[in-house]
XYZ file of C-alpha atoms in Angstrom:
775
model
C -46.664 -173.850 -29.181
C -43.496 -171.814 -28.944
C -41.771 -173.305 -25.918
C -39.096 -170.609 -25.853
C -41.693 -167.980 -25.070
C -42.782 -169.921 -21.986
C -39.255 -170.113 -20.614
C -38.819 -169.170 -16.966
C -42.241 -167.517 -16.642
C -42.948 -167.765 -12.919
C -45.764 -169.976 -11.807
C -48.656 -168.282 -10.044
C -50.223 -169.626 -6.851
C -53.651 -168.225 -5.978
C -55.072 -167.870 -2.489
C -58.757 -167.062 -2.030
C -59.219 -164.494 0.717
C -62.732 -164.307 2.108
C -64.372 -161.513 4.040
C -67.972 -162.070 5.063
C -69.986 -162.879 1.960
C -67.436 -161.365 -0.441
C -64.206 -162.848 -1.736
C -61.131 -161.360 -3.316
C -59.933 -163.282 -6.329
C -56.344 -162.192 -5.790
C -53.434 -162.924 -3.498
C -50.398 -160.997 -2.354
C -46.760 -162.117 -2.459
C -43.896 -160.212 -0.866
C -40.814 -160.222 -3.136
C -38.653 -158.010 -0.916
C -38.199 -154.779 -2.865
C -41.632 -155.119 -4.462
C -44.953 -156.890 -3.997
C -46.819 -159.097 -6.451
C -50.599 -159.275 -6.633
C -51.841 -162.438 -8.348
C -55.263 -162.070 -9.909
C -56.939 -165.443 -10.281
C -58.702 -164.406 -13.484
C -56.343 -161.773 -14.831
C -53.004 -160.063 -14.835
C -50.336 -160.242 -12.151
C -49.549 -156.834 -10.717
C -46.248 -155.642 -9.308
C -45.789 -152.516 -7.218
C -43.424 -150.977 -4.705
C -44.968 -150.536 -1.226
C -42.986 -147.323 -0.795
C -44.352 -145.695 -3.932
C -47.683 -144.716 -2.409
C -49.623 -146.736 -4.985
C -52.679 -148.461 -3.523
C -54.491 -151.571 -4.728
C -58.143 -151.207 -5.707
C -60.496 -154.180 -5.596
C -63.131 -153.990 -8.323
C -65.484 -156.947 -8.745
C -63.065 -158.993 -6.637
C -60.125 -158.226 -8.974
C -57.062 -156.124 -8.140
C -55.948 -152.989 -9.986
C -53.229 -150.432 -9.308
C -54.360 -146.906 -8.470
C -51.431 -145.291 -10.241
C -52.668 -141.713 -10.048
C -53.832 -142.184 -6.419
C -57.305 -140.745 -6.973
C -59.090 -143.622 -5.230
C -60.950 -144.820 -8.318
C -60.273 -147.054 -11.301
C -59.466 -144.987 -14.379
C -59.640 -146.601 -17.828
C -55.847 -146.520 -18.235
C -55.486 -148.483 -14.969
C -57.924 -151.185 -16.103
C -55.932 -154.105 -17.519
C -59.123 -155.602 -18.950
C -59.360 -152.860 -21.597
C -57.514 -152.822 -24.958
C -54.132 -151.102 -24.951
C -55.344 -148.520 -27.470
C -58.222 -147.444 -25.209
C -55.972 -147.244 -22.169
C -53.368 -145.237 -24.076
C -55.973 -142.762 -25.324
C -57.344 -142.258 -21.815
C -53.930 -141.733 -20.271
C -52.806 -139.383 -23.049
C -55.871 -137.225 -22.415
C -54.944 -136.970 -18.724
C -51.282 -136.054 -19.275
C -50.059 -132.493 -19.136
C -48.104 -131.080 -22.056
C -44.976 -131.284 -19.882
C -45.597 -134.974 -19.219
C -46.131 -135.727 -22.914
C -42.968 -133.790 -23.739
C -41.072 -136.074 -21.358
C -42.642 -139.130 -22.944
C -41.298 -137.948 -26.306
C -37.712 -138.022 -25.023
C -35.323 -140.972 -25.397
C -32.340 -140.805 -23.104
C -28.705 -140.629 -24.049
C -26.725 -143.858 -23.576
C -26.730 -145.079 -19.955
C -24.336 -147.669 -18.562
C -25.143 -149.533 -15.325
C -23.503 -148.387 -13.149
C -22.893 -145.049 -14.855
C -19.261 -144.054 -15.188
C -17.809 -140.775 -16.332
C -17.859 -139.431 -19.883
C -18.822 -141.528 -22.890
C -22.108 -141.275 -24.725
C -24.127 -140.452 -21.624
C -21.785 -137.772 -20.304
C -20.318 -137.562 -16.801
C -22.437 -139.208 -14.096
C -22.483 -138.741 -10.333
C -24.052 -140.413 -7.313
C -24.779 -137.982 -4.485
C -22.652 -135.428 -6.400
C -19.657 -137.787 -6.377
C -18.180 -139.976 -9.125
C -19.385 -143.558 -8.829
C -16.050 -144.886 -7.595
C -15.982 -142.383 -4.719
C -19.675 -142.398 -3.846
C -20.170 -145.701 -2.069
C -23.229 -146.283 -4.231
C -24.348 -149.763 -5.203
C -24.045 -150.652 -8.892
C -27.830 -150.900 -9.234
C -28.482 -147.415 -7.862
C -29.728 -144.552 -10.013
C -27.318 -141.759 -10.848
C -28.105 -138.130 -10.073
C -28.567 -137.462 -13.769
C -30.989 -140.356 -14.155
C -33.074 -139.130 -11.216
C -33.171 -135.666 -12.783
C -34.360 -136.673 -16.225
C -36.912 -139.091 -14.761
C -38.446 -136.413 -12.505
C -37.741 -132.907 -13.818
C -37.940 -133.863 -17.502
C -40.578 -136.636 -17.160
C -38.445 -138.898 -19.361
C -39.677 -142.515 -19.514
C -37.620 -144.102 -22.313
C -34.083 -145.080 -21.272
C -31.361 -146.524 -23.501
C -28.936 -148.754 -21.592
C -25.550 -149.884 -22.866
C -23.133 -151.957 -20.778
C -24.340 -153.556 -17.555
C -22.111 -154.940 -14.816
C -24.109 -158.182 -14.740
C -27.652 -159.432 -15.366
C -28.241 -159.302 -11.614
C -27.233 -155.647 -11.422
C -29.396 -154.846 -14.447
C -32.451 -156.341 -12.765
C -31.755 -154.497 -9.499
C -31.355 -151.201 -11.374
C -34.621 -151.888 -13.202
C -36.496 -152.436 -9.950
C -34.995 -149.329 -8.379
C -35.818 -147.215 -11.429
C -39.392 -148.512 -11.737
C -40.054 -147.965 -8.035
C -38.626 -144.457 -8.361
C -41.120 -143.425 -11.075
C -44.130 -145.470 -9.944
C -45.242 -142.978 -7.352
C -44.613 -139.978 -9.612
C -47.406 -138.221 -11.488
C -49.612 -140.681 -13.341
C -47.387 -143.663 -12.588
C -46.033 -144.170 -16.119
C -43.333 -146.903 -16.012
C -39.969 -146.800 -17.736
C -39.589 -148.399 -21.163
C -35.931 -149.468 -21.243
C -34.231 -150.176 -24.557
C -30.995 -151.562 -25.936
C -28.961 -151.631 -29.096
C -27.982 -155.194 -30.179
C -26.082 -156.909 -27.332
C -25.767 -160.573 -28.361
C -22.549 -160.365 -30.374
C -19.914 -163.051 -29.856
C -16.686 -162.728 -27.915
C -14.173 -164.411 -30.187
C -11.939 -165.395 -27.256
C -14.768 -166.832 -25.150
C -14.884 -170.578 -24.567
C -18.032 -172.559 -25.201
C -18.713 -175.469 -22.863
C -21.823 -177.571 -23.380
C -24.090 -177.195 -20.376
C -22.440 -173.997 -19.162
C -24.032 -170.551 -19.036
C -22.737 -167.031 -19.526
C -23.663 -163.370 -19.079
C -25.832 -163.493 -22.216
C -26.163 -165.911 -25.110
C -23.559 -165.316 -27.826
C -24.654 -165.221 -31.470
C -23.072 -164.241 -34.772
C -23.694 -160.714 -35.973
C -26.883 -160.017 -37.899
C -24.994 -160.389 -41.162
C -23.834 -163.796 -39.916
C -27.373 -164.989 -39.298
C -28.195 -163.653 -42.759
C -25.432 -165.930 -44.097
C -27.451 -168.950 -42.940
C -30.259 -167.860 -45.302
C -32.643 -169.243 -42.680
C -35.527 -167.012 -41.496
C -36.502 -169.684 -38.949
C -33.113 -169.305 -37.272
C -33.529 -165.529 -37.239
C -36.916 -165.958 -35.590
C -35.432 -168.315 -32.995
C -32.779 -165.708 -32.234
C -35.534 -163.139 -31.719
C -37.443 -165.467 -29.404
C -34.403 -166.163 -27.236
C -33.070 -162.611 -27.275
C -36.455 -161.194 -26.279
C -36.682 -163.504 -23.254
C -33.192 -162.412 -22.196
C -34.018 -158.753 -22.842
C -37.147 -158.873 -20.687
C -35.194 -160.615 -17.916
C -32.833 -157.607 -18.029
C -35.752 -155.166 -17.930
C -35.479 -154.265 -21.626
C -38.816 -153.864 -23.444
C -37.664 -152.162 -26.648
C -34.954 -153.258 -29.056
C -33.328 -150.541 -31.158
C -33.145 -153.121 -33.913
C -33.182 -154.778 -36.353
C -31.044 -152.814 -38.777
C -32.711 -153.676 -42.073
C -30.942 -151.197 -44.346
C -30.286 -152.853 -47.681
C -26.509 -153.222 -48.002
C -26.172 -152.124 -51.620
C -23.133 -149.895 -50.984
C -20.188 -152.204 -50.170
C -17.992 -149.499 -48.592
C -20.499 -148.386 -45.922
C -19.096 -148.738 -42.395
C -22.415 -150.099 -41.066
C -22.600 -152.819 -43.696
C -21.968 -155.553 -41.131
C -25.056 -154.627 -39.118
C -27.389 -155.307 -42.039
C -29.046 -158.444 -43.380
C -27.208 -158.287 -46.689
C -27.854 -156.734 -50.070
C -30.753 -158.814 -51.396
C -34.214 -157.276 -50.834
C -36.057 -160.620 -50.778
C -33.722 -162.213 -48.234
C -33.623 -159.071 -46.106
C -37.441 -158.845 -46.087
C -37.818 -162.479 -44.998
C -35.215 -162.080 -42.253
C -36.659 -158.764 -41.046
C -40.111 -160.327 -40.747
C -38.717 -163.275 -38.794
C -36.668 -161.057 -36.467
C -39.613 -158.840 -35.540
C -41.984 -161.792 -35.135
C -39.482 -163.430 -32.794
C -38.981 -160.329 -30.677
C -42.562 -159.105 -30.427
C -44.608 -162.291 -29.992
C -45.546 -163.721 -26.595
C -47.335 -167.020 -26.060
C -48.673 -169.161 -23.234
C -48.610 -167.712 -19.728
C -46.574 -164.752 -20.960
C -49.306 -163.692 -23.403
C -51.553 -160.717 -22.625
C -53.434 -159.820 -25.809
C -52.977 -159.708 -29.583
C -49.685 -161.589 -29.480
C -48.198 -159.105 -27.012
C -47.124 -159.922 -23.494
C -44.361 -160.312 -20.921
C -41.894 -161.841 -23.388
C -42.583 -159.218 -26.048
C -39.954 -156.665 -26.960
C -40.919 -153.747 -29.178
C -38.824 -153.832 -32.346
C -37.652 -150.441 -33.616
C -36.685 -151.181 -37.208
C -34.046 -148.974 -38.722
C -33.312 -146.953 -40.726
C -36.218 -145.634 -42.791
C -36.235 -145.320 -45.796
C -32.958 -147.263 -45.918
C -29.539 -145.994 -44.853
C -27.554 -148.219 -47.214
C -26.939 -146.096 -50.337
C -24.440 -143.650 -48.825
C -22.490 -141.854 -51.532
C -19.007 -143.327 -51.702
C -19.796 -145.395 -48.601
C -19.407 -142.421 -46.232
C -21.564 -142.782 -43.107
C -24.273 -140.369 -41.972
C -22.995 -140.047 -38.393
C -20.791 -137.326 -39.876
C -21.636 -134.432 -42.175
C -19.257 -135.820 -44.779
C -21.653 -138.781 -45.062
C -24.903 -136.813 -45.000
C -26.166 -137.931 -48.399
C -27.793 -141.142 -49.539
C -27.906 -141.243 -53.327
C -29.933 -143.146 -55.878
C -28.126 -143.266 -59.231
C -30.124 -146.393 -60.105
C -33.453 -144.754 -59.141
C -33.987 -147.729 -56.840
C -35.618 -146.510 -53.645
C -38.210 -149.295 -53.996
C -35.733 -152.066 -53.150
C -34.661 -150.225 -50.010
C -38.257 -149.993 -48.811
C -38.915 -153.701 -49.301
C -37.393 -154.989 -45.990
C -39.797 -152.588 -44.258
C -42.947 -152.792 -46.350
C -42.811 -156.509 -47.160
C -40.902 -157.634 -44.082
C -41.201 -155.699 -40.821
C -44.615 -154.228 -41.702
C -46.080 -157.525 -42.908
C -45.539 -160.006 -40.096
C -46.746 -163.565 -39.967
C -47.344 -163.284 -36.216
C -50.300 -161.617 -34.477
C -48.545 -158.351 -33.579
C -48.904 -157.333 -37.224
C -46.013 -154.955 -37.761
C -42.952 -153.561 -36.049
C -44.049 -151.196 -33.305
C -41.444 -148.487 -33.974
C -39.349 -147.090 -36.813
C -36.138 -145.063 -36.751
C -35.242 -142.866 -39.759
C -31.546 -142.540 -40.580
C -29.488 -139.373 -40.319
C -29.051 -139.135 -44.058
C -30.598 -136.824 -46.594
C -32.230 -139.162 -49.117
C -31.089 -136.970 -51.962
C -33.820 -135.860 -54.386
C -36.277 -138.510 -53.127
C -38.862 -136.007 -51.867
C -41.097 -135.998 -54.925
C -43.731 -133.764 -53.305
C -41.928 -130.858 -51.658
C -38.435 -131.216 -53.113
C -36.797 -130.933 -49.687
C -33.306 -132.282 -49.175
C -33.248 -132.576 -45.388
C -32.441 -135.417 -42.992
C -34.985 -138.209 -43.160
C -36.505 -137.456 -39.736
C -37.236 -133.896 -40.886
C -38.773 -134.854 -44.211
C -42.574 -134.707 -44.136
C -42.879 -136.501 -47.457
C -40.844 -139.506 -46.271
C -42.506 -139.744 -42.829
C -46.107 -138.535 -43.223
C -46.822 -139.078 -46.919
C -44.797 -142.219 -47.652
C -44.444 -144.085 -44.347
C -47.709 -143.151 -42.678
C -49.769 -142.443 -45.802
C -48.773 -144.882 -48.520
C -47.816 -147.697 -46.138
C -50.398 -147.004 -43.383
C -47.850 -147.055 -40.576
C -49.181 -145.719 -37.269
C -46.453 -146.905 -34.907
C -43.814 -144.811 -33.183
C -41.328 -142.854 -35.279
C -38.216 -142.100 -33.211
C -35.274 -140.086 -34.513
C -31.776 -141.452 -34.487
C -29.614 -140.216 -31.622
C -28.462 -136.600 -31.626
C -30.303 -135.570 -34.778
C -31.393 -132.203 -33.326
C -27.953 -131.103 -32.109
C -25.627 -128.462 -33.517
C -22.525 -129.329 -35.511
C -19.392 -127.266 -36.173
C -17.529 -129.268 -38.808
C -17.994 -131.970 -41.415
C -15.803 -134.451 -39.526
C -17.045 -133.663 -36.006
C -18.906 -136.316 -34.022
C -21.535 -133.861 -32.800
C -25.125 -133.133 -33.779
C -26.511 -134.562 -36.998
C -28.986 -131.960 -38.196
C -28.325 -132.445 -41.877
C -30.174 -130.029 -44.118
C -31.510 -127.957 -41.212
C -28.266 -126.686 -39.756
C -29.613 -123.111 -39.872
C -32.551 -123.845 -37.575
C -32.428 -123.554 -33.809
C -32.594 -126.704 -31.678
C -36.228 -125.984 -30.793
C -37.116 -125.299 -34.439
C -35.625 -128.672 -35.369
C -37.829 -130.380 -32.796
C -40.849 -128.609 -34.196
C -40.014 -129.563 -37.762
C -39.672 -133.236 -36.767
C -43.015 -133.192 -34.972
C -44.740 -131.596 -37.949
C -43.054 -134.091 -40.278
C -44.766 -136.906 -38.356
C -42.142 -137.897 -35.779
C -42.990 -138.871 -32.216
C -39.757 -139.123 -30.274
C -36.266 -137.654 -30.014
C -33.368 -140.067 -29.600
C -30.581 -139.018 -27.235
C -32.423 -136.017 -25.775
C -32.820 -135.907 -21.988
C -34.207 -132.356 -21.900
C -37.900 -131.561 -22.347
C -37.180 -127.851 -22.873
C -36.857 -127.878 -26.685
C -39.985 -130.046 -26.983
C -41.992 -127.521 -24.982
C -40.601 -124.703 -27.133
C -41.705 -126.670 -30.200
C -45.182 -126.988 -28.682
C -45.358 -123.223 -28.225
C -44.342 -122.714 -31.855
C -47.141 -125.028 -32.937
C -49.686 -123.206 -30.788
C -48.638 -119.920 -32.349
C -48.963 -121.305 -35.877
C -51.920 -123.670 -35.543
C -53.625 -122.979 -32.216
C -53.761 -124.789 -28.869
C -56.384 -127.351 -29.867
C -54.417 -128.512 -32.897
C -51.112 -128.789 -31.057
C -52.600 -130.541 -28.041
C -54.176 -133.084 -30.398
C -50.855 -133.556 -32.208
C -49.028 -134.203 -28.927
C -51.684 -136.649 -27.766
C -51.358 -138.500 -31.076
C -47.673 -139.156 -30.364
C -48.407 -139.953 -26.723
C -50.904 -142.662 -27.692
C -48.388 -144.290 -30.019
C -45.698 -144.261 -27.348
C -47.980 -145.457 -24.554
C -49.341 -148.391 -26.539
C -45.848 -149.880 -26.644
C -45.655 -149.671 -22.856
C -49.140 -151.041 -22.225
C -48.846 -153.961 -24.657
C -45.679 -155.267 -23.025
C -47.338 -155.377 -19.577
C -45.173 -152.733 -17.952
C -48.100 -150.882 -16.404
C -49.141 -154.068 -14.611
C -45.746 -155.405 -13.542
C -42.467 -153.717 -14.473
C -40.484 -155.534 -11.749
C -38.013 -158.396 -12.101
C -37.275 -161.406 -9.955
C -33.493 -161.171 -9.587
C -33.074 -164.941 -9.241
C -35.169 -165.508 -12.360
C -32.977 -163.034 -14.239
C -29.838 -164.879 -13.157
C -31.331 -168.221 -14.238
C -32.591 -166.943 -17.586
C -29.972 -164.678 -19.141
C -27.192 -166.680 -20.767
C -28.515 -170.048 -19.598
C -27.014 -173.232 -21.048
C -29.836 -173.845 -23.516
C -29.597 -170.339 -24.956
C -25.800 -170.521 -25.108
C -26.007 -173.729 -27.134
C -28.499 -172.210 -29.576
C -26.201 -169.236 -30.086
C -23.127 -171.410 -30.585
C -24.894 -173.608 -33.137
C -25.914 -170.464 -35.027
C -22.315 -169.265 -35.038
C -21.177 -172.492 -36.661
C -23.906 -172.254 -39.290
C -23.000 -168.645 -40.132
C -19.440 -169.328 -41.327
C -18.943 -169.356 -45.110
C -16.228 -171.490 -46.709
C -15.135 -169.793 -49.918
C -12.177 -171.955 -50.879
C -10.976 -175.466 -50.087
C -8.374 -176.460 -52.653
C -7.858 -180.203 -53.057
C -10.282 -180.908 -50.213
C -7.719 -179.778 -47.628
C -10.335 -179.321 -44.948
C -11.292 -180.836 -42.593
C -8.011 -181.409 -40.777
C -7.188 -184.013 -38.165
C -6.781 -182.879 -34.598
C -3.326 -182.568 -33.043
C -1.614 -181.686 -36.314
C 1.140 -179.113 -35.895
C 0.016 -175.550 -36.612
C 1.849 -172.253 -37.054
C -0.164 -169.128 -36.204
C 1.566 -165.834 -37.139
C 1.040 -162.850 -34.876
C -0.984 -159.928 -36.140
C 0.295 -156.355 -36.294
C -2.018 -153.390 -35.759
C -0.465 -149.978 -36.402
C -1.173 -146.912 -34.299
C -4.198 -144.974 -35.415
C -7.598 -143.810 -34.247
C -10.915 -145.520 -33.749
C -14.299 -144.635 -35.212
C -14.770 -141.862 -32.623
C -11.342 -140.346 -33.289
C -9.696 -141.704 -30.144
C -6.000 -142.598 -30.507
C -5.098 -146.291 -30.416
C -1.512 -147.587 -29.973
C 0.310 -150.016 -32.221
C 0.434 -153.595 -31.018
C 1.374 -157.170 -31.862
C -1.196 -159.725 -30.767
C -2.184 -163.339 -31.136
C -5.067 -163.195 -33.633
C -6.778 -166.194 -32.002
C -7.279 -167.509 -28.494
C -4.227 -169.750 -28.415
C -5.551 -171.732 -25.439
C -8.494 -172.747 -27.608
C -6.296 -173.494 -30.628
C -3.985 -175.666 -28.513
C -6.896 -177.911 -27.564
C -7.300 -178.844 -31.214
C -3.735 -178.698 -32.543
C -0.114 -178.717 -31.438
C 1.017 -175.109 -31.708
C 4.577 -174.572 -32.993
C 6.555 -171.335 -33.216
C 8.196 -171.789 -36.618
C 6.651 -172.442 -40.048
C 9.125 -175.213 -40.861
C 7.918 -177.225 -37.869
C 4.263 -176.974 -38.852
C 1.973 -179.230 -40.874
C -0.137 -176.222 -41.792
C -0.533 -172.525 -41.022
C -3.569 -170.774 -39.627
C -3.775 -167.078 -40.533
C -6.524 -165.011 -38.920
C -7.153 -161.551 -40.390
C -9.908 -158.980 -40.915
C -11.319 -157.507 -44.101
C -9.621 -154.281 -45.251
C -10.205 -151.284 -42.982
C -10.448 -148.702 -45.739
C -11.171 -145.528 -43.789
C -14.125 -143.157 -43.482
C -13.897 -141.372 -46.824
C -12.734 -138.086 -45.310
C -9.254 -136.883 -44.363
C -8.802 -133.558 -42.586
C -5.188 -133.427 -43.767
C -6.408 -133.289 -47.363
C -8.707 -130.392 -46.471
C -5.881 -128.586 -44.698
C -3.776 -128.922 -47.854
C -6.464 -127.104 -49.868
C -8.220 -130.236 -51.072
C -11.900 -130.850 -50.449
C -11.125 -133.419 -47.728
C -12.775 -136.324 -49.546
C -10.785 -139.500 -50.180
C -11.707 -143.015 -51.295
C -12.838 -145.812 -49.021
C -10.883 -148.872 -50.064
C -11.910 -152.523 -50.008
C -8.410 -153.734 -50.854
C -5.341 -154.054 -48.631
C -2.784 -152.338 -50.840
C -2.645 -148.609 -51.530
C -5.569 -147.566 -53.719
C -5.730 -144.638 -56.145
C -9.242 -143.769 -57.302
C -8.569 -142.927 -60.951
C -11.990 -144.183 -62.047
C -14.129 -142.455 -59.432
C -16.821 -139.943 -60.400
C -15.519 -136.573 -61.529
C -18.488 -134.890 -59.885
C -20.274 -136.159 -56.810
C -23.998 -136.823 -57.033
C -24.796 -134.812 -53.910
C -23.365 -131.878 -52.010
C -24.209 -128.446 -50.727
C -23.648 -128.652 -46.983
C -23.565 -125.206 -45.342
C -20.439 -126.427 -43.564
C -18.611 -126.424 -46.927
C -17.921 -123.758 -49.535
C -18.227 -126.201 -52.454
C -20.651 -128.838 -53.705
C -18.389 -131.334 -55.496
C -17.277 -134.067 -53.079
C -15.407 -136.096 -55.673
C -12.235 -137.897 -54.613
C -11.143 -138.844 -58.127
C -7.380 -139.292 -58.442
C -6.756 -139.434 -54.694
C -5.133 -142.317 -52.836
C -5.748 -144.018 -49.530
C -3.846 -146.474 -47.371
C -5.706 -149.316 -45.707
C -5.044 -149.395 -41.987
C -4.635 -153.181 -41.757
C -2.561 -153.709 -44.881
C -0.305 -155.948 -42.783
C -3.037 -158.592 -42.934
C -2.261 -159.063 -46.623
C 1.418 -159.329 -45.779
C 0.625 -161.972 -43.139
C -1.057 -164.206 -45.714
C 1.486 -163.793 -48.474
C 4.577 -164.058 -46.267
C 3.147 -167.096 -44.510
C 2.636 -168.748 -47.900
C 6.268 -168.080 -48.781
C 7.421 -169.563 -45.480
C 5.148 -172.620 -45.697
C 6.026 -173.597 -49.252
C 3.492 -176.147 -50.503
C 2.027 -176.853 -47.062
C -1.564 -175.656 -46.472
C -2.299 -172.081 -45.453
C -5.774 -171.805 -43.932
C -7.068 -168.235 -43.867
C -9.820 -167.073 -41.486
C -11.313 -163.655 -42.209
C -13.535 -161.592 -39.938
C -15.528 -159.758 -42.585
C -17.165 -156.369 -42.004
C -17.496 -155.366 -45.660
C -17.079 -156.967 -49.068
C -13.413 -157.146 -50.009
C -11.085 -157.572 -52.976
C -9.719 -161.113 -52.749
C -7.206 -161.034 -55.614
C -4.426 -159.849 -53.258
C -4.507 -162.932 -51.008
C -6.689 -165.659 -52.507
C -4.028 -167.400 -54.634
C -1.800 -167.795 -51.583
C -4.613 -169.302 -49.507
C -5.289 -173.028 -49.584
C -8.624 -172.688 -47.804
C -10.641 -169.597 -46.859
C -13.371 -169.303 -44.263
C -15.110 -165.971 -43.716
C -17.206 -165.134 -40.682
C -19.140 -162.203 -39.240
C -18.220 -162.378 -35.580
C -17.959 -165.847 -34.032
C -16.026 -167.514 -31.245
C -12.650 -168.954 -32.258
C -13.850 -172.289 -30.967
C -16.558 -172.410 -33.653
C -13.874 -171.962 -36.305
C -11.768 -174.754 -34.797
C -14.783 -177.076 -34.758
C -15.345 -176.392 -38.451
C -11.706 -176.789 -39.423
C -11.532 -180.184 -37.699
C -14.804 -181.437 -39.146
C -16.966 -181.452 -36.029
C -19.397 -179.480 -38.197
C -19.681 -179.029 -41.953
C -19.664 -175.490 -43.377
C -23.099 -174.430 -44.606
C -23.062 -170.620 -44.790
C -23.659 -168.647 -47.995
C -22.523 -165.153 -48.945
C -25.338 -162.649 -48.343
C -23.556 -160.183 -50.651
C -21.051 -160.062 -53.510
C -17.265 -159.975 -53.270
C -15.898 -157.518 -55.882
C -13.263 -158.474 -58.434
C -11.470 -155.141 -57.977
C -11.971 -151.543 -56.929
C -12.952 -150.470 -60.436
C -16.181 -152.451 -60.191
C -16.771 -150.908 -56.759
C -16.485 -147.421 -58.245
C -18.738 -148.338 -61.172
C -21.551 -149.921 -59.152
C -24.574 -147.849 -58.127
C -24.899 -147.176 -54.408
C -28.611 -148.053 -54.427
C -28.584 -151.185 -56.614
C -27.914 -154.721 -55.329
C -25.902 -157.317 -57.204
C -24.315 -154.996 -59.773
C -20.598 -155.765 -59.300
C -18.233 -158.049 -61.174
C -17.281 -160.741 -58.669
C -13.951 -162.325 -57.873
C -13.306 -165.717 -59.451
C -10.756 -167.794 -57.552
C -8.024 -170.151 -58.725
C -10.434 -173.088 -58.373
C -12.888 -171.417 -60.754
C -15.495 -170.430 -58.145
C -17.149 -167.015 -58.325
C -17.638 -165.239 -54.986
C -21.138 -164.059 -55.782
C -24.258 -163.610 -53.682
C -25.499 -166.981 -52.371
C -22.166 -168.772 -52.923
C -20.574 -171.061 -50.360
C -18.853 -174.438 -50.134
C -19.358 -177.540 -48.050
C -17.057 -180.565 -48.020
C -18.429 -181.728 -51.382
C -18.108 -178.408 -53.215
C -20.437 -175.507 -54.106
C -23.663 -175.648 -52.118
C -26.877 -176.193 -54.049
C -29.980 -176.639 -51.915
C -33.418 -175.191 -51.222
C -31.855 -171.917 -50.080
C -29.917 -171.342 -53.284
C -32.948 -172.328 -55.338
C -35.074 -169.743 -53.549
C -32.702 -166.784 -53.314
C -30.046 -167.103 -56.006
C -30.658 -164.623 -58.809
């Protein structure tokens, strides 16, 4: 039995209440802001006394009368299958209610501040800081989209604390429980378990949430069982925060090394990615023991929305689809099949009883020339061949298809962070909604307004008739409602605040996350067996320079000099000195090259096409061997089709990192220089490797994990889940859609930095993992 899935599930105490010759097989428990009803032979119900919902007793069992009609409707009967309940409820919903169900909110922080993804928020018409509101209160905007727009899917981002998250959940669920048909909120989250490098790990201590390496880091362990364990723990923490849907995992195959979302993937190998995707979804979706309801689903289940169909990895030149300059995914190797594999052989073919991932998100990109039926080059969510024919037809997928965020919005320029309606820029917002619905989509990410959905419905009625369009809307409603029913939200959407505080980030979960961090680190070089080092040796740690620039959203960032590591942590392992000549060794902490986005407005303003290389090396790069003609183009936002950047140059923003390594080597002479690299993308190692005695790469871990490895408390065991290129020429020559097609760097010790390579104290690792996955 999976003990993790039984963690912190509250015990139930039954009291038999008798009345004459009849008896109720349920008891009532006052939890303050809500009431629990414990059925002796069935589900526990939670409801808010102020919502107007009454409890029906049918054959001595309790049920919630959510629509307040005084009788038990099939959708209110927890004894029935989720599919039957969803079909009944969908048939009772108005078109306006279904339209609201098809919305997925913009990003919501708790409490909601001003600006950001979710826009400006107010409480009683005042900004939060001036309103006197409690952090767990609903904002005016949240109340509006929950009532006027009938929205029931909410994406939350930052939360003040687990306690506040649980209070907000209870307030929000109570707010909607007495409305209409009593449909609860299905709250979701993007990944939120990433590590804080500066955070300290103390055995037996808890935190705000368990800290794990990034997904690419877990991939570096080559251990699907660890990925499943992460899913099991993360799902328990999610449900304790009120989150029942994960906008993850990202299972795009990372075949294009320059892509800015590379580090969110599970690597470039289709077999490894499929195994890890399957494990992730099984871990998130499966409930056992007291938490189980039916078919593997239950109160510890979190719907997994796998992304991004049919694979967002093969972006031309590495440019990302959040912007029009990255609208195209290309397939020079004619290799769509590998990109489908993490879905079709992983997330859609689970070992656990839930069967397949319950939701899918297509990416923004136009999968260029992959529509073999209609020949359309439109964003994936708009493409009927990719959604209806391929996903739903060929692969028999009948779960939810939800667009990525903002896909129906307008856009005014190729480098504007606005709407992402690639290929359908000429359609109206309502027409885009209609096209997505007719392509097979069910839900609109980042849209709080039901208006365009209702306009789309009217378009469908005009073209196909009322009966057809009503049936099409109910089809989406059933898919969406099943994910709410199966996770138990209709029975009890409320949280015990004390249970939340005891569950999220507890000591056991923190330890599991820390152990995973240690296992995710890959040692690439260890000349002369330099590592491990003895504690209390003298160490020199050079400061890191970050020049002024702008972040991914275009916001200006100032220049700064910083300590690259938490020096309090480092000083617990070594004696820190301020000059290289005093040190026994140097510790240099850097990041992989930040090579840009692939577009430069200054180039466009100087009568170029705006397209520039994305570099994986630190020094200035000139793309003399890039394609003369791009594979894709034709955006209505541009007057040309050739997006080639051949002959253009680019500066890497963090080129000083290379200088740090090489200057430190010059200052240290023959003494060891240990290099730690936070890797987001593959990188060209020839610029720094020869001046590095030992190299450890990681994908987001606490500094303490690195210190434990350096001093031998743990032995490195991670393996590269992708290749490290020998130079930028091989990056230009590789095909965006093909894995494992680069020439790899070979270091001064003769080791090739290829997929599945890593060192332990004895040398190159050769074990069951390398035997299974090495090509």
